[in-house]
């Protein structure tokens, strides 16, 4: 395919780009920013920045504990954000939405509170080979403490999960199946509904790492029938410092608290306490109030654009990116073909370290990421220490893909390849 022969038209990307102030900046004089690192964190639209700014200018107060106007306003805004999250992911009730710091904390919450109470020595948990460290290490810690056995659904040569092997692993009667909805390296979109259905048939509780799915395509917890879903605001046009754990009501109610402190209690005595009702039982201390409001604004923004339209746009961009990257001699992109993938292209360039690739791209204003992307076991599987990763979101264009490819030809030139 030749340069710009595909025009991505699903969204009015020019209008969308104008909503993101940072996309107007130059990274060096005369070098505009080409931001291809949204898998690490997304950029923020004006609406999110404004919502947080207005909260601090107009309504800032601690929540749940005051009877003055500001406290009532900030409490109402914080709880409205919870309602928006519930609606966005199709949760039956807002009290099933727990605000955490990020995906990582949400998964740790489940590992510590549900896992500690429900998993016993010899118990089996199933994860996959493509997990981010945040869906590995909490289970490693718990496995060491409780003497659990962890099994891993392998990644097949086509970059998809090997579901035949998964069915065999289910014979071990796992108590937990915890897996990613979309790999942050391969871009693989996993067949979550099927994995969850099979897990439930085997009697396991399911946790879906939605860090890379919730920002990019519609996710509905009721149609997936998932028990827990974790995701981060900062990857979906919202601020850092706030994430979400959705949980099935019966599980959340039966779980002991995670952190202890203010707000998560009904009563405290010198030698005892009674935990609060959902969702407050899991939100100890002053939460990230402005950030929750920012997340609510991000959800309004994404909803106004349309999650289906965002998914379709990313599908077109990644299909175009894969075709263009294939043109560059030596570039090897990991993961499945475009139709099974979100907007992530992690690749190697033989003979050039990914850090050098990204440094040369940076000279052209192109922000990509190099490393193991917190998925070291996956890189070990492929026998490589690192990849360069370009990732795409609603504001990226096919012209930016062209610039990336131009940059890779520059890498070849610099290294005399
Ligand atoms: N899971 C996946 C698939 C991710 O891509 C990431 C972050 O890149 C995380 C979990 C962790 O997210 P956070 O750092 O926001 O907790």
Short mmCIF file of C-alpha atoms and ligand atoms in Angstrom, two decimals:
data_model
loop_
_atom_site.label_atom_id
_atom_site.label_comp_id
_atom_site.label_asym_id
_atom_site.label_seq_id
_atom_site.Cartn_x
_atom_site.Cartn_y
_atom_site.Cartn_z
CA UNK A 1 0.00 0.00 0.00
CA UNK A 2 1.29 3.44 -0.82
CA UNK A 3 1.38 6.50 1.29
CA UNK A 4 -2.01 7.88 2.46
CA UNK A 5 -3.99 5.69 0.05
CA UNK A 6 -6.25 4.93 3.00
CA UNK A 7 -8.13 7.82 4.47
CA UNK A 8 -9.53 7.14 7.92
CA UNK A 9 -12.97 8.72 7.82
CA UNK A 10 -14.95 7.01 10.59
CA UNK A 11 -14.51 10.00 12.88
CA UNK A 12 -14.09 13.71 12.32
CA UNK A 13 -10.50 13.42 13.52
CA UNK A 14 -9.67 17.05 12.76
CA UNK A 15 -12.42 18.16 15.11
CA UNK A 16 -11.41 15.59 17.70
CA UNK A 17 -7.79 16.71 17.55
CA UNK A 18 -8.87 20.28 18.22
CA UNK A 19 -10.34 19.08 21.54
CA UNK A 20 -6.86 18.05 22.78
CA UNK A 21 -4.71 21.11 23.56
CA UNK A 22 -1.47 19.11 23.78
CA UNK A 23 -1.82 17.98 20.17
CA UNK A 24 -1.24 21.59 19.09
CA UNK A 25 2.22 21.77 20.62
CA UNK A 26 5.56 21.40 18.95
CA UNK A 27 8.03 19.18 20.76
CA UNK A 28 10.90 21.20 19.30
CA UNK A 29 10.74 24.34 17.17
CA UNK A 30 9.03 23.38 13.91
CA UNK A 31 8.51 19.74 14.98
CA UNK A 32 4.87 18.98 15.84
CA UNK A 33 4.01 16.25 18.31
CA UNK A 34 2.98 12.90 16.86
CA UNK A 35 1.68 11.06 19.88
CA UNK A 36 1.71 7.28 19.39
CA UNK A 37 1.88 6.25 23.06
CA UNK A 38 -1.75 6.14 24.18
CA UNK A 39 -1.43 2.57 25.42
CA UNK A 40 0.83 3.96 28.15
CA UNK A 41 -1.44 6.93 28.80
CA UNK A 42 -3.90 8.88 26.68
CA UNK A 43 -4.00 12.62 26.14
CA UNK A 44 -6.73 14.68 27.79
CA UNK A 45 -9.43 16.72 26.06
CA UNK A 46 -10.21 20.29 27.07
CA UNK A 47 -13.51 19.09 28.64
CA UNK A 48 -11.66 16.93 31.19
CA UNK A 49 -9.10 19.61 32.02
CA UNK A 50 -11.91 22.16 32.42
CA UNK A 51 -14.04 19.91 34.65
CA UNK A 52 -11.16 19.41 37.08
CA UNK A 53 -10.19 23.07 36.96
CA UNK A 54 -13.77 24.15 37.66
CA UNK A 55 -14.06 21.73 40.56
CA UNK A 56 -11.00 23.24 42.24
CA UNK A 57 -12.15 26.81 41.49
CA UNK A 58 -15.79 26.36 42.53
CA UNK A 59 -16.61 23.32 44.63
CA UNK A 60 -13.47 21.95 46.25
CA UNK A 61 -14.23 20.29 49.60
CA UNK A 62 -13.86 16.87 51.12
CA UNK A 63 -16.75 14.51 50.44
CA UNK A 64 -19.24 12.61 52.62
CA UNK A 65 -18.30 14.39 55.83
CA UNK A 66 -19.57 17.95 55.58
CA UNK A 67 -22.91 19.68 55.77
CA UNK A 68 -21.86 22.83 53.96
CA UNK A 69 -22.60 23.75 50.38
CA UNK A 70 -19.18 22.91 49.01
CA UNK A 71 -19.12 19.50 50.70
CA UNK A 72 -22.56 18.73 49.31
CA UNK A 73 -21.53 19.83 45.82
CA UNK A 74 -18.30 17.85 45.82
CA UNK A 75 -20.05 14.75 47.21
CA UNK A 76 -22.76 15.00 44.55
CA UNK A 77 -20.16 15.45 41.77
CA UNK A 78 -18.08 12.50 43.03
CA UNK A 79 -21.11 10.22 43.25
CA UNK A 80 -22.35 11.40 39.83
CA UNK A 81 -19.00 10.27 38.40
CA UNK A 82 -19.64 6.83 39.90
CA UNK A 83 -23.07 6.74 38.21
CA UNK A 84 -21.46 7.64 34.88
CA UNK A 85 -18.92 4.83 35.22
CA UNK A 86 -21.68 2.35 36.07
CA UNK A 87 -23.66 3.37 33.02
CA UNK A 88 -20.58 3.34 30.76
CA UNK A 89 -19.81 -0.33 31.51
CA UNK A 90 -23.42 -1.47 31.97
CA UNK A 91 -23.09 -2.18 35.70
CA UNK A 92 -26.40 -2.96 37.42
CA UNK A 93 -25.77 -0.43 40.22
CA UNK A 94 -23.37 2.40 41.04
CA UNK A 95 -22.52 0.82 44.39
CA UNK A 96 -20.73 -1.93 42.46
CA UNK A 97 -18.22 0.66 41.22
CA UNK A 98 -15.22 1.05 43.53
CA UNK A 99 -12.82 3.91 42.85
CA UNK A 100 -9.19 2.84 43.14
CA UNK A 101 -5.95 4.53 42.08
CA UNK A 102 -5.63 2.58 38.82
CA UNK A 103 -6.02 -0.87 37.26
CA UNK A 104 -3.08 -2.13 39.30
CA UNK A 105 -4.69 -1.20 42.60
CA UNK A 106 -8.04 -2.63 41.49
CA UNK A 107 -6.44 -6.03 40.77
CA UNK A 108 -4.48 -5.89 44.03
CA UNK A 109 -7.73 -5.15 45.86
CA UNK A 110 -9.26 -8.37 44.50
CA UNK A 111 -6.11 -10.38 45.19
CA UNK A 112 -5.85 -9.15 48.79
CA UNK A 113 -9.51 -8.96 49.79
CA UNK A 114 -11.21 -11.70 47.75
CA UNK A 115 -8.11 -13.85 47.14
CA UNK A 116 -6.94 -13.95 50.75
CA UNK A 117 -10.42 -14.91 51.96
CA UNK A 118 -11.28 -17.42 49.25
CA UNK A 119 -8.15 -19.12 47.96
CA UNK A 120 -6.53 -21.92 49.94
CA UNK A 121 -3.39 -24.01 49.69
CA UNK A 122 -3.25 -26.10 46.54
CA UNK A 123 -5.88 -23.93 44.84
CA UNK A 124 -5.37 -23.13 41.15
CA UNK A 125 -5.52 -19.77 39.44
CA UNK A 126 -5.41 -19.38 35.66
CA UNK A 127 -3.79 -16.35 34.04
CA UNK A 128 -2.37 -15.96 30.51
CA UNK A 129 1.09 -15.56 29.05
CA UNK A 130 0.20 -12.09 27.74
CA UNK A 131 -0.57 -10.43 31.08
CA UNK A 132 0.72 -7.05 32.17
CA UNK A 133 2.76 -7.30 35.38
CA UNK A 134 -0.17 -5.80 37.25
CA UNK A 135 -2.17 -8.97 36.58
CA UNK A 136 0.77 -11.23 37.44
CA UNK A 137 2.60 -9.91 40.46
CA UNK A 138 -0.42 -9.57 42.82
CA UNK A 139 -1.14 -13.26 42.13
CA UNK A 140 2.55 -14.21 42.55
CA UNK A 141 2.48 -12.56 45.98
CA UNK A 142 -0.73 -14.33 46.94
CA UNK A 143 0.45 -17.66 45.50
CA UNK A 144 3.61 -17.51 47.64
CA UNK A 145 1.59 -16.65 50.75
CA UNK A 146 -1.16 -19.22 50.22
CA UNK A 147 0.73 -21.92 48.36
CA UNK A 148 -1.44 -21.60 45.25
CA UNK A 149 -0.65 -22.94 41.81
CA UNK A 150 -0.74 -20.58 38.85
CA UNK A 151 -1.33 -21.90 35.33
CA UNK A 152 -1.09 -19.87 32.14
CA UNK A 153 -3.13 -19.98 28.94
CA UNK A 154 -0.46 -20.03 26.24
CA UNK A 155 -0.24 -17.53 23.41
CA UNK A 156 -0.53 -19.44 20.12
CA UNK A 157 1.77 -18.65 17.16
CA UNK A 158 -0.96 -16.45 15.63
CA UNK A 159 -0.89 -14.18 18.72
CA UNK A 160 -4.25 -15.42 20.01
CA UNK A 161 -4.87 -17.37 23.22
CA UNK A 162 -4.78 -21.15 22.84
CA UNK A 163 -8.32 -21.98 23.94
CA UNK A 164 -7.86 -25.76 23.57
CA UNK A 165 -5.12 -25.58 26.17
CA UNK A 166 -7.38 -23.36 28.30
CA UNK A 167 -10.09 -26.06 28.23
CA UNK A 168 -7.48 -28.59 29.44
CA UNK A 169 -6.34 -26.24 32.22
CA UNK A 170 -9.93 -25.97 33.42
CA UNK A 171 -9.75 -29.67 34.38
CA UNK A 172 -7.60 -28.48 37.33
CA UNK A 173 -10.78 -26.91 38.80
CA UNK A 174 -9.41 -23.39 39.14
CA UNK A 175 -10.90 -21.00 41.65
CA UNK A 176 -9.89 -17.96 39.60
CA UNK A 177 -9.44 -17.03 35.94
CA UNK A 178 -7.88 -13.57 35.61
CA UNK A 179 -6.94 -12.29 32.15
CA UNK A 180 -6.55 -9.29 29.93
CA UNK A 181 -9.27 -8.14 27.54
CA UNK A 182 -6.63 -6.70 25.24
CA UNK A 183 -2.87 -7.19 25.29
CA UNK A 184 -0.89 -3.97 25.66
CA UNK A 185 1.87 -5.49 23.49
CA UNK A 186 0.29 -7.79 20.93
CA UNK A 187 -2.95 -5.82 20.74
CA UNK A 188 -4.79 -9.17 20.87
CA UNK A 189 -8.45 -8.80 21.79
CA UNK A 190 -9.23 -11.90 23.80
CA UNK A 191 -12.56 -13.76 23.48
CA UNK A 192 -13.59 -12.61 26.93
CA UNK A 193 -17.21 -13.78 26.91
CA UNK A 194 -16.19 -17.33 25.99
CA UNK A 195 -13.32 -17.46 28.48
CA UNK A 196 -15.66 -16.23 31.22
CA UNK A 197 -18.44 -18.69 30.29
CA UNK A 198 -16.02 -21.64 30.40
CA UNK A 199 -14.54 -20.41 33.68
CA UNK A 200 -17.97 -20.19 35.27
CA UNK A 201 -18.85 -23.70 34.05
CA UNK A 202 -15.71 -24.86 35.86
CA UNK A 203 -16.75 -22.97 39.01
CA UNK A 204 -14.09 -20.21 38.83
CA UNK A 205 -14.43 -16.52 39.62
CA UNK A 206 -13.34 -14.25 36.75
CA UNK A 207 -11.40 -11.00 36.65
CA UNK A 208 -11.02 -9.07 33.43
CA UNK A 209 -8.18 -6.58 33.05
CA UNK A 210 -9.91 -3.90 31.01
CA UNK A 211 -7.05 -1.38 31.03
CA UNK A 212 -6.80 -1.58 27.24
CA UNK A 213 -10.38 -2.48 26.36
CA UNK A 214 -12.62 -0.06 28.25
CA UNK A 215 -10.91 2.99 26.65
CA UNK A 216 -11.13 1.60 23.13
CA UNK A 217 -14.35 -0.34 22.52
CA UNK A 218 -17.72 -0.89 24.19
CA UNK A 219 -17.46 -3.14 27.25
CA UNK A 220 -20.57 -4.32 29.08
CA UNK A 221 -20.09 -6.23 32.32
CA UNK A 222 -23.56 -7.77 32.22
CA UNK A 223 -23.31 -9.16 28.70
CA UNK A 224 -19.80 -10.44 29.50
CA UNK A 225 -21.13 -11.82 32.81
CA UNK A 226 -17.75 -11.02 34.36
CA UNK A 227 -17.25 -11.05 38.14
CA UNK A 228 -14.60 -8.30 38.36
CA UNK A 229 -13.44 -5.69 35.84
CA UNK A 230 -10.46 -3.37 36.41
CA UNK A 231 -9.47 -0.28 34.41
CA UNK A 232 -7.69 3.09 34.64
CA UNK A 233 -9.03 6.57 33.87
CA UNK A 234 -5.73 7.87 32.48
CA UNK A 235 -5.87 5.53 29.50
CA UNK A 236 -9.37 6.74 28.52
CA UNK A 237 -8.86 10.50 28.26
CA UNK A 238 -9.22 10.94 32.03
CA UNK A 239 -6.68 11.94 34.69
CA UNK A 240 -4.06 9.86 36.43
CA UNK A 241 -4.67 8.82 40.03
CA UNK A 242 -8.05 7.16 39.57
CA UNK A 243 -9.10 3.72 38.42
CA UNK A 244 -12.11 1.49 38.75
CA UNK A 245 -12.96 -1.91 40.11
CA UNK A 246 -16.38 -3.23 39.12
CA UNK A 247 -17.48 -6.27 41.10
CA UNK A 248 -20.43 -8.63 41.27
CA UNK A 249 -22.51 -7.48 44.24
CA UNK A 250 -22.57 -10.82 46.08
CA UNK A 251 -18.78 -11.11 45.85
CA UNK A 252 -18.10 -7.52 46.93
CA UNK A 253 -20.50 -7.83 49.85
CA UNK A 254 -18.87 -11.03 51.07
CA UNK A 255 -15.31 -9.71 50.74
CA UNK A 256 -13.47 -8.25 53.73
CA UNK A 257 -12.19 -4.66 53.33
CA UNK A 258 -8.90 -3.97 51.55
CA UNK A 259 -7.55 -0.85 53.28
CA UNK A 260 -8.69 0.39 56.67
CA UNK A 261 -9.35 4.00 57.68
CA UNK A 262 -11.89 6.78 57.40
CA UNK A 263 -15.04 6.43 55.29
CA UNK A 264 -14.83 2.65 54.97
CA UNK A 265 -16.44 2.16 58.38
CA UNK A 266 -19.91 2.38 59.90
CA UNK A 267 -18.64 2.41 63.47
CA UNK A 268 -15.25 2.24 65.14
CA UNK A 269 -14.55 1.29 68.76
CA UNK A 270 -11.21 1.00 70.45
CA UNK A 271 -11.02 -2.72 69.81
CA UNK A 272 -13.32 -3.26 66.82
CA UNK A 273 -14.97 -1.74 63.78
CA UNK A 274 -17.95 -2.39 61.51
CA UNK A 275 -17.28 -2.02 57.80
CA UNK A 276 -19.37 0.37 55.73
CA UNK A 277 -21.76 -0.66 52.96
CA UNK A 278 -20.73 -0.79 49.31
CA UNK A 279 -19.01 0.97 47.71
CA UNK A 280 -17.53 2.87 50.67
CA UNK A 281 -16.26 -0.32 52.33
CA UNK A 282 -13.46 -0.35 49.76
CA UNK A 283 -12.70 3.38 49.65
CA UNK A 284 -10.66 4.17 52.75
CA UNK A 285 -9.50 7.74 53.32
CA UNK A 286 -10.00 10.82 51.19
CA UNK A 287 -10.36 9.63 47.61
CA UNK A 288 -9.24 11.25 44.36
CA UNK A 289 -12.23 13.60 44.15
CA UNK A 290 -11.20 15.91 41.32
CA UNK A 291 -9.90 12.90 39.43
CA UNK A 292 -13.25 11.09 39.72
CA UNK A 293 -14.91 14.20 38.32
CA UNK A 294 -12.31 14.22 35.52
CA UNK A 295 -13.11 10.57 34.79
CA UNK A 296 -16.80 11.44 34.62
CA UNK A 297 -16.00 14.18 32.09
CA UNK A 298 -13.86 11.73 30.09
CA UNK A 299 -16.77 9.30 29.96
CA UNK A 300 -19.08 12.09 28.76
CA UNK A 301 -16.51 12.94 26.09
CA UNK A 302 -15.99 9.36 24.87
CA UNK A 303 -19.75 8.78 24.88
CA UNK A 304 -20.34 11.91 22.82
CA UNK A 305 -17.85 10.67 20.23
CA UNK A 306 -19.25 7.13 20.41
CA UNK A 307 -17.36 4.03 21.50
CA UNK A 308 -18.37 2.13 18.35
CA UNK A 309 -16.99 4.93 16.19
CA UNK A 310 -13.75 5.00 18.22
CA UNK A 311 -13.35 1.23 17.81
CA UNK A 312 -14.01 1.44 14.06
CA UNK A 313 -11.49 4.26 13.69
CA UNK A 314 -8.79 2.31 15.54
CA UNK A 315 -9.56 -0.76 13.44
CA UNK A 316 -8.90 1.24 10.27
CA UNK A 317 -5.76 2.85 11.66
CA UNK A 318 -4.22 -0.42 12.84
CA UNK A 319 -5.04 -2.16 9.54
CA UNK A 320 -3.32 0.67 7.69
CA UNK A 321 -0.38 0.72 10.13
CA UNK A 322 0.20 -3.03 9.75
CA UNK A 323 0.21 -2.75 5.96
CA UNK A 324 2.60 0.17 5.98
CA UNK A 325 4.94 -1.35 8.58
CA UNK A 326 5.15 -4.52 6.52
CA UNK A 327 6.70 -2.43 3.74
CA UNK A 328 9.72 -1.56 5.87
CA UNK A 329 12.36 -4.26 5.32
CA UNK A 330 13.28 -6.02 8.57
CA UNK A 331 10.40 -4.73 10.70
CA UNK A 332 8.59 -7.55 12.51
CA UNK A 333 5.28 -6.70 14.16
CA UNK A 334 4.09 -9.00 16.94
CA UNK A 335 0.52 -10.15 17.48
CA UNK A 336 -2.44 -11.20 15.40
CA UNK A 337 -3.81 -9.74 12.17
CA UNK A 338 -5.66 -6.43 12.29
CA UNK A 339 -9.18 -7.86 12.71
CA UNK A 340 -8.22 -9.52 16.04
CA UNK A 341 -6.25 -6.56 17.31
CA UNK A 342 -6.70 -3.16 18.88
CA UNK A 343 -4.58 -0.14 17.96
CA UNK A 344 -1.20 -1.46 19.12
CA UNK A 345 1.81 -2.30 16.96
CA UNK A 346 4.83 -3.60 18.89
CA UNK A 347 7.74 -4.42 16.62
CA UNK A 348 11.43 -5.21 16.38
CA UNK A 349 13.96 -3.95 13.89
CA UNK A 350 16.80 -6.51 13.68
CA UNK A 351 20.16 -5.07 14.68
CA UNK A 352 18.72 -1.91 16.27
CA UNK A 353 17.79 -1.68 19.92
CA UNK A 354 14.21 -0.45 20.48
CA UNK A 355 15.59 2.41 22.60
CA UNK A 356 17.60 3.62 19.60
CA UNK A 357 14.55 3.30 17.36
CA UNK A 358 12.45 5.40 19.69
CA UNK A 359 15.21 7.96 20.15
CA UNK A 360 15.48 8.49 16.39
CA UNK A 361 11.69 8.68 16.09
CA UNK A 362 11.68 11.23 18.91
CA UNK A 363 13.92 13.47 16.80
CA UNK A 364 11.00 13.63 14.35
CA UNK A 365 8.56 14.41 17.18
CA UNK A 366 7.15 10.87 17.21
CA UNK A 367 6.42 9.59 20.71
CA UNK A 368 6.51 5.78 20.90
CA UNK A 369 7.58 3.50 23.75
CA UNK A 370 10.44 1.04 23.95
CA UNK A 371 10.96 -1.74 26.46
CA UNK A 372 9.09 -4.77 27.75
CA UNK A 373 5.97 -2.67 28.42
CA UNK A 374 5.46 -4.40 31.80
CA UNK A 375 4.96 -7.70 29.98
CA UNK A 376 8.36 -9.26 30.50
CA UNK A 377 7.20 -12.91 30.41
CA UNK A 378 5.61 -12.31 27.00
CA UNK A 379 8.88 -10.88 25.66
CA UNK A 380 10.74 -13.85 27.17
CA UNK A 381 8.41 -16.16 25.27
CA UNK A 382 9.50 -14.51 22.01
CA UNK A 383 13.14 -14.52 23.13
CA UNK A 384 13.50 -10.75 22.90
CA UNK A 385 14.26 -8.24 25.66
CA UNK A 386 12.18 -5.41 24.25
CA UNK A 387 10.03 -4.06 21.45
CA UNK A 388 9.22 -0.62 20.10
CA UNK A 389 5.51 0.06 20.48
CA UNK A 390 3.37 2.50 18.51
CA UNK A 391 -0.20 2.78 19.75
CA UNK A 392 -3.20 4.62 18.41
CA UNK A 393 -6.31 6.29 19.76
CA UNK A 394 -9.24 8.32 18.52
CA UNK A 395 -7.06 11.35 17.71
CA UNK A 396 -4.48 9.58 15.51
CA UNK A 397 -4.46 9.83 11.72
CA UNK A 398 -3.19 7.82 8.77
CA UNK A 399 -0.77 10.70 8.08
CA UNK A 400 0.80 10.02 11.47
CA UNK A 401 1.25 6.38 10.45
CA UNK A 402 3.01 7.63 7.32
CA UNK A 403 5.32 9.77 9.49
CA UNK A 404 6.10 6.73 11.65
CA UNK A 405 7.07 4.74 8.56
CA UNK A 406 9.19 7.66 7.29
CA UNK A 407 10.88 7.70 10.69
CA UNK A 408 11.67 3.99 10.42
CA UNK A 409 13.35 4.54 7.04
CA UNK A 410 15.41 7.21 8.80
CA UNK A 411 16.41 4.58 11.40
CA UNK A 412 17.63 2.33 8.57
CA UNK A 413 19.60 5.23 7.12
CA UNK A 414 21.22 6.11 10.47
CA UNK A 415 22.23 2.49 11.06
CA UNK A 416 23.40 2.01 7.46
CA UNK A 417 20.96 -0.85 6.88
N1 LIG B 1 -3.12 -3.94 32.34
C1 LIG B 1 -2.80 -3.60 31.09
C2 LIG B 1 -3.20 -4.51 29.97
C3 LIG B 1 -2.12 -2.42 30.85
O1 LIG B 1 -1.80 -2.08 29.61
C4 LIG B 1 -1.76 -1.60 31.94
C5 LIG B 1 -0.97 -0.37 31.73
O2 LIG B 1 -0.33 -0.20 30.73
C6 LIG B 1 -2.12 -2.00 33.21
C7 LIG B 1 -2.80 -3.18 33.39
C8 LIG B 1 -1.76 -1.19 34.42
O3 LIG B 1 -2.41 0.04 34.39
P1 LIG B 1 -2.08 1.12 35.52
O4 LIG B 1 -0.61 1.38 35.41
O5 LIG B 1 -2.91 2.29 35.12
O6 LIG B 1 -2.45 0.51 36.80
#
